[in-house]
PDB file of C-alpha atoms in Angstrom:
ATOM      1  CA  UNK O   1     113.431  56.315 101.642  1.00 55.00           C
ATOM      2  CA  UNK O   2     114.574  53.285 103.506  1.00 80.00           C
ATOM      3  CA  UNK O   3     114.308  49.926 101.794  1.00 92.00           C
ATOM      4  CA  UNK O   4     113.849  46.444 102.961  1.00 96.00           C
ATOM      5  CA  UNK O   5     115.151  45.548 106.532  1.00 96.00           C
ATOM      6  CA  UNK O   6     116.326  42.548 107.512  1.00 97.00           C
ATOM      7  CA  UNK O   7     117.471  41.290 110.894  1.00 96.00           C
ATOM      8  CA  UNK O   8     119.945  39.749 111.979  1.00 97.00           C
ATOM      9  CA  UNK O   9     122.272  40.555 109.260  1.00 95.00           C
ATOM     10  CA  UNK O  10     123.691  36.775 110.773  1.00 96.00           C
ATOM     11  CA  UNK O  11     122.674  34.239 112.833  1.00 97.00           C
ATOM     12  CA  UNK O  12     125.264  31.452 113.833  1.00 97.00           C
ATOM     13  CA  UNK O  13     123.012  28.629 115.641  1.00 96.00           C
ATOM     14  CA  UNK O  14     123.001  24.902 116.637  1.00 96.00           C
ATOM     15  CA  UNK O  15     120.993  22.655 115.404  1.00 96.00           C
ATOM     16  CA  UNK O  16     118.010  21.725 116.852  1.00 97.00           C
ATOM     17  CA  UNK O  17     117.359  25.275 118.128  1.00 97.00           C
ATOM     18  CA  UNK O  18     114.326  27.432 116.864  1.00 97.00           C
ATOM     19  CA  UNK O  19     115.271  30.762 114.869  1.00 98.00           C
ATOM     20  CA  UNK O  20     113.262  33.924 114.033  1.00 98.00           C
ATOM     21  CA  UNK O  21     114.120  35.880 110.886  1.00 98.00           C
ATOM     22  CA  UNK O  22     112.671  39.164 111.035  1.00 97.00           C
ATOM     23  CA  UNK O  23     111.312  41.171 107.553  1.00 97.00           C
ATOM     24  CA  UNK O  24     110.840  45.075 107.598  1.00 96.00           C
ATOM     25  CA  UNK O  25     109.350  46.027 103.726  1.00 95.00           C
ATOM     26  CA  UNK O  26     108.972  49.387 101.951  1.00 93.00           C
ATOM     27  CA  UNK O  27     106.319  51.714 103.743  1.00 91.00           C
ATOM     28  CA  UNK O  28     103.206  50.807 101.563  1.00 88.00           C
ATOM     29  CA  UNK O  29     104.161  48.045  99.978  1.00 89.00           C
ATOM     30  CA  UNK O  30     101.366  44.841 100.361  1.00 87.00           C
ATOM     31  CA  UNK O  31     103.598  41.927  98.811  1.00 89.00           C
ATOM     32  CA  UNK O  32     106.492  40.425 101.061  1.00 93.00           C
ATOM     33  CA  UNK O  33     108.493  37.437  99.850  1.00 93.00           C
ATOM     34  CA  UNK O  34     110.694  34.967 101.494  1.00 96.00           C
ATOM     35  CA  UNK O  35     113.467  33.235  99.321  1.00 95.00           C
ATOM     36  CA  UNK O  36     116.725  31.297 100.677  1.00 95.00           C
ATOM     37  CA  UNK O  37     120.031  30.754  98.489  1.00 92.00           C
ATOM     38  CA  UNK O  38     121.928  27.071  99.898  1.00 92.00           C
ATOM     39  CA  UNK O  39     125.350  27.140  99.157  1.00 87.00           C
ATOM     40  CA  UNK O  40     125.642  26.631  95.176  1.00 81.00           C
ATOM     41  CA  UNK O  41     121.952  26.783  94.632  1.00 84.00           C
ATOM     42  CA  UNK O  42     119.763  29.119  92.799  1.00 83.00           C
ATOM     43  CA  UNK O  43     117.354  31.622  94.810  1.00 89.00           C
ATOM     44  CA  UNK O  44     114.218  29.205  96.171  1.00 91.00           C
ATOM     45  CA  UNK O  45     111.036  30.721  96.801  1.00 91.00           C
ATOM     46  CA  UNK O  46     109.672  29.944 100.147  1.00 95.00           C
ATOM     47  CA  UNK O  47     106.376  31.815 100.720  1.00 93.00           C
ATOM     48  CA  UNK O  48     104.669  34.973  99.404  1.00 90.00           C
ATOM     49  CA  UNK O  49     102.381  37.072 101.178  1.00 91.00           C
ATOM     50  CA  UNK O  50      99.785  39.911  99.045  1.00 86.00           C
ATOM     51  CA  UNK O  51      97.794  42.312 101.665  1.00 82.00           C
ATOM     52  CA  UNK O  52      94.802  40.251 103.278  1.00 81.00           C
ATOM     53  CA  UNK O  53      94.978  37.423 101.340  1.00 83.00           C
ATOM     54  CA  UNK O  54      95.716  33.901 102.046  1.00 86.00           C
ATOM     55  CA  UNK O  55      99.635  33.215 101.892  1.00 89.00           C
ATOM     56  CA  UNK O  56     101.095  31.215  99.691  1.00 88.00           C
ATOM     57  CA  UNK O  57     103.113  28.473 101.391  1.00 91.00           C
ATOM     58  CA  UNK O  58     103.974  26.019  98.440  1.00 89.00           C
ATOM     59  CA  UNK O  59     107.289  26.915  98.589  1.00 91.00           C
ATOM     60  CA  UNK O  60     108.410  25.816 102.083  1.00 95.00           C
ATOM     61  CA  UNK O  61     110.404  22.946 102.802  1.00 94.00           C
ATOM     62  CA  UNK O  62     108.865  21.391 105.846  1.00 94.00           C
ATOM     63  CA  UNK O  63     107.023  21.994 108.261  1.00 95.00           C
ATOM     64  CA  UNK O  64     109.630  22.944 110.654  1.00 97.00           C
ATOM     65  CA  UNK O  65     109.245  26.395 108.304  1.00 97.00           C
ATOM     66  CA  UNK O  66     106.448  28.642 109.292  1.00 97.00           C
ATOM     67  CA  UNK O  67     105.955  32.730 108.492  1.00 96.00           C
ATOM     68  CA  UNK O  68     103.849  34.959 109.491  1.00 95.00           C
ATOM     69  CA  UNK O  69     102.746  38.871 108.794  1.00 94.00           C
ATOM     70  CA  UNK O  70     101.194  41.076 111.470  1.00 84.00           C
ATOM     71  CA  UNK O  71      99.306  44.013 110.073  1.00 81.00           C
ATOM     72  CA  UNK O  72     100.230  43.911 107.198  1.00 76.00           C
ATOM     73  CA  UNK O  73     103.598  44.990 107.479  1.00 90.00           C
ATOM     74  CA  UNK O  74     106.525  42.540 109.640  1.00 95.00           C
ATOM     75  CA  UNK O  75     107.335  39.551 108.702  1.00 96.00           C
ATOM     76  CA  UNK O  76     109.044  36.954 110.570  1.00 97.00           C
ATOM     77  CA  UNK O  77     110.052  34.028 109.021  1.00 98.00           C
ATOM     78  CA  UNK O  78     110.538  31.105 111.849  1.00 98.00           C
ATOM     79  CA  UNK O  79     112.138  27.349 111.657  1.00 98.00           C
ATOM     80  CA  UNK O  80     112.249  25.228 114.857  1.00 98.00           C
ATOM     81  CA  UNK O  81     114.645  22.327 115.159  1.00 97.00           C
ATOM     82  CA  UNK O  82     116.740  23.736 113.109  1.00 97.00           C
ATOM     83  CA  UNK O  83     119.127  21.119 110.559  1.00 97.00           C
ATOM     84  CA  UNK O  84     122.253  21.712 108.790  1.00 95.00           C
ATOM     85  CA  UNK O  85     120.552  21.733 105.341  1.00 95.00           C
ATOM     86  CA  UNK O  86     118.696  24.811 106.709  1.00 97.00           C
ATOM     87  CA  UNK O  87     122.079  27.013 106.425  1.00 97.00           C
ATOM     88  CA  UNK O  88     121.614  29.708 103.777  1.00 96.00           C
ATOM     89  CA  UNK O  89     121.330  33.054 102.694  1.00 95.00           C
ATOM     90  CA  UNK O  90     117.659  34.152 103.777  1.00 97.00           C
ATOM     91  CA  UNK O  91     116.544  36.916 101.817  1.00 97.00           C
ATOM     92  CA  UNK O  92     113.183  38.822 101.478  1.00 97.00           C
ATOM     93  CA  UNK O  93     111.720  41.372  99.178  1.00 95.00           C
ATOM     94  CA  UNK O  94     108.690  43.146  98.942  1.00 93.00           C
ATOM     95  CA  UNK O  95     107.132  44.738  96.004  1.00 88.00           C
ATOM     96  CA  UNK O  96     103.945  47.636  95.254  1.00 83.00           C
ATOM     97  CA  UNK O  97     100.173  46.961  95.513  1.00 71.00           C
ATOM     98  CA  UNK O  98     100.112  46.960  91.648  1.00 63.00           C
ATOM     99  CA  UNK O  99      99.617  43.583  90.746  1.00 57.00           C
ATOM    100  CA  UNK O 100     100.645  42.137  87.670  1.00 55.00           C
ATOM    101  CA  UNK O 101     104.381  40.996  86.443  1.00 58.00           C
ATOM    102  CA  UNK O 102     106.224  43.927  85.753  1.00 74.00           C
ATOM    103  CA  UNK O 103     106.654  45.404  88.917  1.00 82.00           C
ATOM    104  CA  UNK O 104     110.126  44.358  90.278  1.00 89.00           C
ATOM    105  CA  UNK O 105     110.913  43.097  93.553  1.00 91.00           C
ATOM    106  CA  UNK O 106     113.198  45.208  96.254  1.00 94.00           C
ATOM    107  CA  UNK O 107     115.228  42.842  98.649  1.00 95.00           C
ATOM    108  CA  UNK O 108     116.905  43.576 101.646  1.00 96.00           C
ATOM    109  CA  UNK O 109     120.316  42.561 102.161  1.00 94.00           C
ATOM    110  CA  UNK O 110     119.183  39.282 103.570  1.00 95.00           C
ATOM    111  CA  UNK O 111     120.134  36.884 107.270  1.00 97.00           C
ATOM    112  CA  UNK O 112     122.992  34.804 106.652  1.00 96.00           C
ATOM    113  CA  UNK O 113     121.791  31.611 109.138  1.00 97.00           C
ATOM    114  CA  UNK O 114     124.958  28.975 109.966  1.00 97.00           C
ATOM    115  CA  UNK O 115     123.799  25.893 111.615  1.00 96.00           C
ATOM    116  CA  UNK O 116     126.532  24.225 113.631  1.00 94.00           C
TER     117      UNK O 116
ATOM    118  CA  UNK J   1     109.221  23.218  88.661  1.00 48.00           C
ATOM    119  CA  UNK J   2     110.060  25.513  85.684  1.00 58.00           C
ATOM    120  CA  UNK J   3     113.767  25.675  84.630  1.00 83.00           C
ATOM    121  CA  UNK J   4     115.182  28.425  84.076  1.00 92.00           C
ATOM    122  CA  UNK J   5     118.848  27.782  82.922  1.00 94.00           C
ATOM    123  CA  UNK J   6     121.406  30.320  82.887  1.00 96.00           C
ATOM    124  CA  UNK J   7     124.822  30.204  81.144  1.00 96.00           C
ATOM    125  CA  UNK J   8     127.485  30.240  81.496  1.00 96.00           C
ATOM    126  CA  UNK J   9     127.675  29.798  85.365  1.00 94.00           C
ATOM    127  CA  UNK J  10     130.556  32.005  85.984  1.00 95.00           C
ATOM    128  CA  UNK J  11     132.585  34.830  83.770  1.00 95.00           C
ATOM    129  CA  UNK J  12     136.117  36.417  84.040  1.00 97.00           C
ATOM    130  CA  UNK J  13     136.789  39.345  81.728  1.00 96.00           C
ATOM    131  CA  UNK J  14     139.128  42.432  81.587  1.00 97.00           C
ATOM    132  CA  UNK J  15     138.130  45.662  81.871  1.00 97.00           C
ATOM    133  CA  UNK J  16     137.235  47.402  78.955  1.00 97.00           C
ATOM    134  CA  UNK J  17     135.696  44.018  77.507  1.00 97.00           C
ATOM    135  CA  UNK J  18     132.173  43.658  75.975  1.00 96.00           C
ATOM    136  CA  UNK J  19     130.095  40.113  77.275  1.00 95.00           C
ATOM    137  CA  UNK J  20     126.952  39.230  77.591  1.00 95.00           C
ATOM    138  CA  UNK J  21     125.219  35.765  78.927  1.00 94.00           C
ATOM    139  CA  UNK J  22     122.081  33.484  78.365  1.00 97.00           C
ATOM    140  CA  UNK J  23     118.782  33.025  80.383  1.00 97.00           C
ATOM    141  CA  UNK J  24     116.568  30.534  78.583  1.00 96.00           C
ATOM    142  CA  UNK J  25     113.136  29.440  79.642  1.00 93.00           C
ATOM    143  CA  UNK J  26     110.262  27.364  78.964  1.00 89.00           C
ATOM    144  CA  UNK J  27     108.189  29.321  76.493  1.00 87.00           C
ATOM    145  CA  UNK J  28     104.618  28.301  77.014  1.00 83.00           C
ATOM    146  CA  UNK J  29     102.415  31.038  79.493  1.00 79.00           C
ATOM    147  CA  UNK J  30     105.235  33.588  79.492  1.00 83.00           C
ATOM    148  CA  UNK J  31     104.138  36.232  81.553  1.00 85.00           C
ATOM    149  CA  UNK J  32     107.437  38.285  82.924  1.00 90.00           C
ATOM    150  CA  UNK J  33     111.223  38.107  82.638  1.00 93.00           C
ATOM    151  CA  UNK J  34     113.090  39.643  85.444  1.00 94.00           C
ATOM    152  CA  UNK J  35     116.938  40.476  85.606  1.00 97.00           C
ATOM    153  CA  UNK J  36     118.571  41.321  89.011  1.00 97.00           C
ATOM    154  CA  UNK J  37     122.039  42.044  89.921  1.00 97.00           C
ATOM    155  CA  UNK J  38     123.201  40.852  92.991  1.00 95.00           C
ATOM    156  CA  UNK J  39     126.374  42.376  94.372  1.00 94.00           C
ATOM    157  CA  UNK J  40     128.827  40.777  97.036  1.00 88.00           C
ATOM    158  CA  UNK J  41     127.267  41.627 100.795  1.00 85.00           C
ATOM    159  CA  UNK J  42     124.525  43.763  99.023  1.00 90.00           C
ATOM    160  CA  UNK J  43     120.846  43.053  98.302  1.00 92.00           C
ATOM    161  CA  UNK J  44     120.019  41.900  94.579  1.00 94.00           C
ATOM    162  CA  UNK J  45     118.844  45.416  92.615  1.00 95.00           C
ATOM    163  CA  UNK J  46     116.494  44.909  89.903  1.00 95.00           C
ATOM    164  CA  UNK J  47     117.653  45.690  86.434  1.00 97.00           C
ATOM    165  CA  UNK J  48     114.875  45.375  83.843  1.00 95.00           C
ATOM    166  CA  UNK J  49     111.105  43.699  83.961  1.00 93.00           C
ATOM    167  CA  UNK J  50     110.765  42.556  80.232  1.00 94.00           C
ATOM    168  CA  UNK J  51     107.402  41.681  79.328  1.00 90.00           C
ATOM    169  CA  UNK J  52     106.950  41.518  75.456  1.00 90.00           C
ATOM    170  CA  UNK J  53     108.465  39.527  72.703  1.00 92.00           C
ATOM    171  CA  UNK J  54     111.314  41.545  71.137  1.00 92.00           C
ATOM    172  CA  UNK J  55     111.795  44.025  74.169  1.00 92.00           C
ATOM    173  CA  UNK J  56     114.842  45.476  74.165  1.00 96.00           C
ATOM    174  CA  UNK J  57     115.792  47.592  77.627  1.00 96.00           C
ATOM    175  CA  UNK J  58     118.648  49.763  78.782  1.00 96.00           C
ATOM    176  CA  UNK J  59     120.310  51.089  81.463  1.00 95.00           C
ATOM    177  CA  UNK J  60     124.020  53.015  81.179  1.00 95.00           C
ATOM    178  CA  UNK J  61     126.120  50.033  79.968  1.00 97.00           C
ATOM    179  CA  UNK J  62     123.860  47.253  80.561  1.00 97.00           C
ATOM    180  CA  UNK J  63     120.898  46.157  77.618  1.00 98.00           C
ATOM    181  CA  UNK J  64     118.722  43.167  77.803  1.00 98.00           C
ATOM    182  CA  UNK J  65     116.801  41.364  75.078  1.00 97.00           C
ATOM    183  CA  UNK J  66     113.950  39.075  75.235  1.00 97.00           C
ATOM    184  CA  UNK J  67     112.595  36.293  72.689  1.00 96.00           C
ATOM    185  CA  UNK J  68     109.372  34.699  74.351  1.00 94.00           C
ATOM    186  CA  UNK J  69     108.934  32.634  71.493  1.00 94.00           C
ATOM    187  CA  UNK J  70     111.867  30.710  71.624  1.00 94.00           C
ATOM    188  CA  UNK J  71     112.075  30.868  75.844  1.00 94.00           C
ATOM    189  CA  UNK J  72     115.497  33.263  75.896  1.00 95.00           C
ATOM    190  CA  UNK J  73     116.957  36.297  76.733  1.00 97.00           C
ATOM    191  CA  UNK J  74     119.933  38.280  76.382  1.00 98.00           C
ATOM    192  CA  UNK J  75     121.785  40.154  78.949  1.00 98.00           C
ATOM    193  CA  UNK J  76     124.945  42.761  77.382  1.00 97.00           C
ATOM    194  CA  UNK J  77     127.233  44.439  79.103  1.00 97.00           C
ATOM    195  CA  UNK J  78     129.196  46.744  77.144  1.00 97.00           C
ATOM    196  CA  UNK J  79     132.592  47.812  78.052  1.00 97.00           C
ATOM    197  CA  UNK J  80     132.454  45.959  81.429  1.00 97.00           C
ATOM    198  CA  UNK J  81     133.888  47.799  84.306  1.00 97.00           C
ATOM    199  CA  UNK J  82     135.119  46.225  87.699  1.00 96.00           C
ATOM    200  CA  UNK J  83     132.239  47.334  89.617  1.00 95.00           C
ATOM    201  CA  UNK J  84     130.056  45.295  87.373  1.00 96.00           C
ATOM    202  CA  UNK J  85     131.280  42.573  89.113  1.00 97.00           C
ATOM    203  CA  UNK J  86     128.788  40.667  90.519  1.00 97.00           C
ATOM    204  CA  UNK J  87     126.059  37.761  90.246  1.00 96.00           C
ATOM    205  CA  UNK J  88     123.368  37.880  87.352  1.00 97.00           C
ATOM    206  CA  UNK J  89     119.914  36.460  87.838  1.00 96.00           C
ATOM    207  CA  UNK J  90     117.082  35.893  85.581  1.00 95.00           C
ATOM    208  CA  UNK J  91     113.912  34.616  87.319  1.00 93.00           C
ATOM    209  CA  UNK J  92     110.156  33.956  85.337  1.00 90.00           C
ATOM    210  CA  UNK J  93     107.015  35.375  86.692  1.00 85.00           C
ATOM    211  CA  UNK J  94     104.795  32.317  85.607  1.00 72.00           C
ATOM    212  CA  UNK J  95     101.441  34.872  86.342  1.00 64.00           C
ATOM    213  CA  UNK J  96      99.372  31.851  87.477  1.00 51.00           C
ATOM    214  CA  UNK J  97     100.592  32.473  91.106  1.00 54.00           C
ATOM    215  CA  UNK J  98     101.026  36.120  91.706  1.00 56.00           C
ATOM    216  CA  UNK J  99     104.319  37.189  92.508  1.00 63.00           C
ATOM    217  CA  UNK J 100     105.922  34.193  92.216  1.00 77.00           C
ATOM    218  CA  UNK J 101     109.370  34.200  91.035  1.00 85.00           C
ATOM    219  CA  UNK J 102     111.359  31.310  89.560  1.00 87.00           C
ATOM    220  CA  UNK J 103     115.198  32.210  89.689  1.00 91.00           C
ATOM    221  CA  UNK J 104     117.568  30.653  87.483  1.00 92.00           C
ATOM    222  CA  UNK J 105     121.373  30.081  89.586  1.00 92.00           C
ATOM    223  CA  UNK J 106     123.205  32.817  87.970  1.00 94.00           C
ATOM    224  CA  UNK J 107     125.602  33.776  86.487  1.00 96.00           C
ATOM    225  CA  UNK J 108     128.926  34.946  88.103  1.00 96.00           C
ATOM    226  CA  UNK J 109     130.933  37.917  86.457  1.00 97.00           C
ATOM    227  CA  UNK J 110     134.584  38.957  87.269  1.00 97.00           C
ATOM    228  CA  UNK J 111     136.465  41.804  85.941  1.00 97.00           C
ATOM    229  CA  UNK J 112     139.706  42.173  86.409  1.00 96.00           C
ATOM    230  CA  UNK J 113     140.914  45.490  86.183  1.00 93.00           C
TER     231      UNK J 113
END
């Protein structure tokens, strides 16, 4: 089946423009994920999303980062005014309905995002 | 913050060699261990979910241990080929807040054929 789809695969931008990441999951599954990799810097969590329940957000830099989920499903992950310090590796996963900590996460092949 | 540390940061062995590297943790409200692998210009592919203290997992080549007690676990790669070149994560599921992962940086393995 297909896995997590990301688009674009890159984005090459200059700064102070607004960019749209876009997040496909797994058919069926209700937890999405956003994490970024900076250049020599482990994976950061950025926001999580779990069916119809209120996202969590404590993971986003500022609040030039926003994300949202429509039905359940897409996710696009959006920053306006875009910096320097905002060029990374944008990756997402999403994982089953079962909660609880063993289930593993499934990531797409992420949006590399260059900010000139 | 928690810290999850991961040594050593980067690897080079031949082919044919044995290695294995270091995740360590904090040890209070262990919930989950995860291990991904994370390949050059592919996605990062979950290895093991290690929950218990003493787990021991497997898969082909590559085995993982896990000591909740003292915050560490082990990740073995026996008779490392060159496509098991890639970047090794470990990341704690705290529990508190569901599906939240904290990722360690990695470490880096090269092997030279």
């Amino acid at each position: 089946g297909a896995g997590v789809s990301q688009s674009p695969s890159n984005k090459v931008t200059e700064k102070g423009k607004d960019v749209e990441l876009r997040c496909d999951p797994i058919s069926g599954h209700t937890a999405l994920y956003w994490y970024r990799q900076s250049l020599g810097q482990g994976l950061e969590f950025l926001i999580y999303f779990q069916g119809n329940s209120a996202p969590d957000k404590s993971g986003l830099p500022s609040d030039r980062f926003s994300a949202e989920r429509t039905g359940g499903s897409v996710s696009t992950l959006t920053i306006q005014r875009t910096q320097q310090e905002d060029s990374a590796v944008y990756l997402c996963a999403s994982s089953p309905p079962r909660q609880g900590s063993n289930q593993p996460q499934h990531f797409g092949d992420g949006t590399r995002l260059s900010i000139l | 913050i928690l810290n999850v540390e991961q040594s050593p940061q980067s690897l080079h062995v031949q082919e044919g060699d044995s290695t294995n590297f270091t995740c360590s943790f904090p040890s209070s409200n262990f919930y989950a261990l995860h291990w991904y692998r994370w390949e050059t210009a592919k996605s990062p592919e979950a290895l093991f979910v290690m929950t218990l203290n003493g787990d021991e997992k497997k898969k082909g080549r590559i085995s993982a241990t896990l000591n909740t007690k003292e915050g560490y676990s082990y990740l073995y790669i026996k008779g490392s080929q060159p496509e098991d070149s890639a970047t090794y994560l470990c990341a704690r599921y705290r529990g508190s807040t569901l599906g939240r992962l904290y990722f360690g940086r990695g470490t880096q393995l090269t092997v030279w054929p």
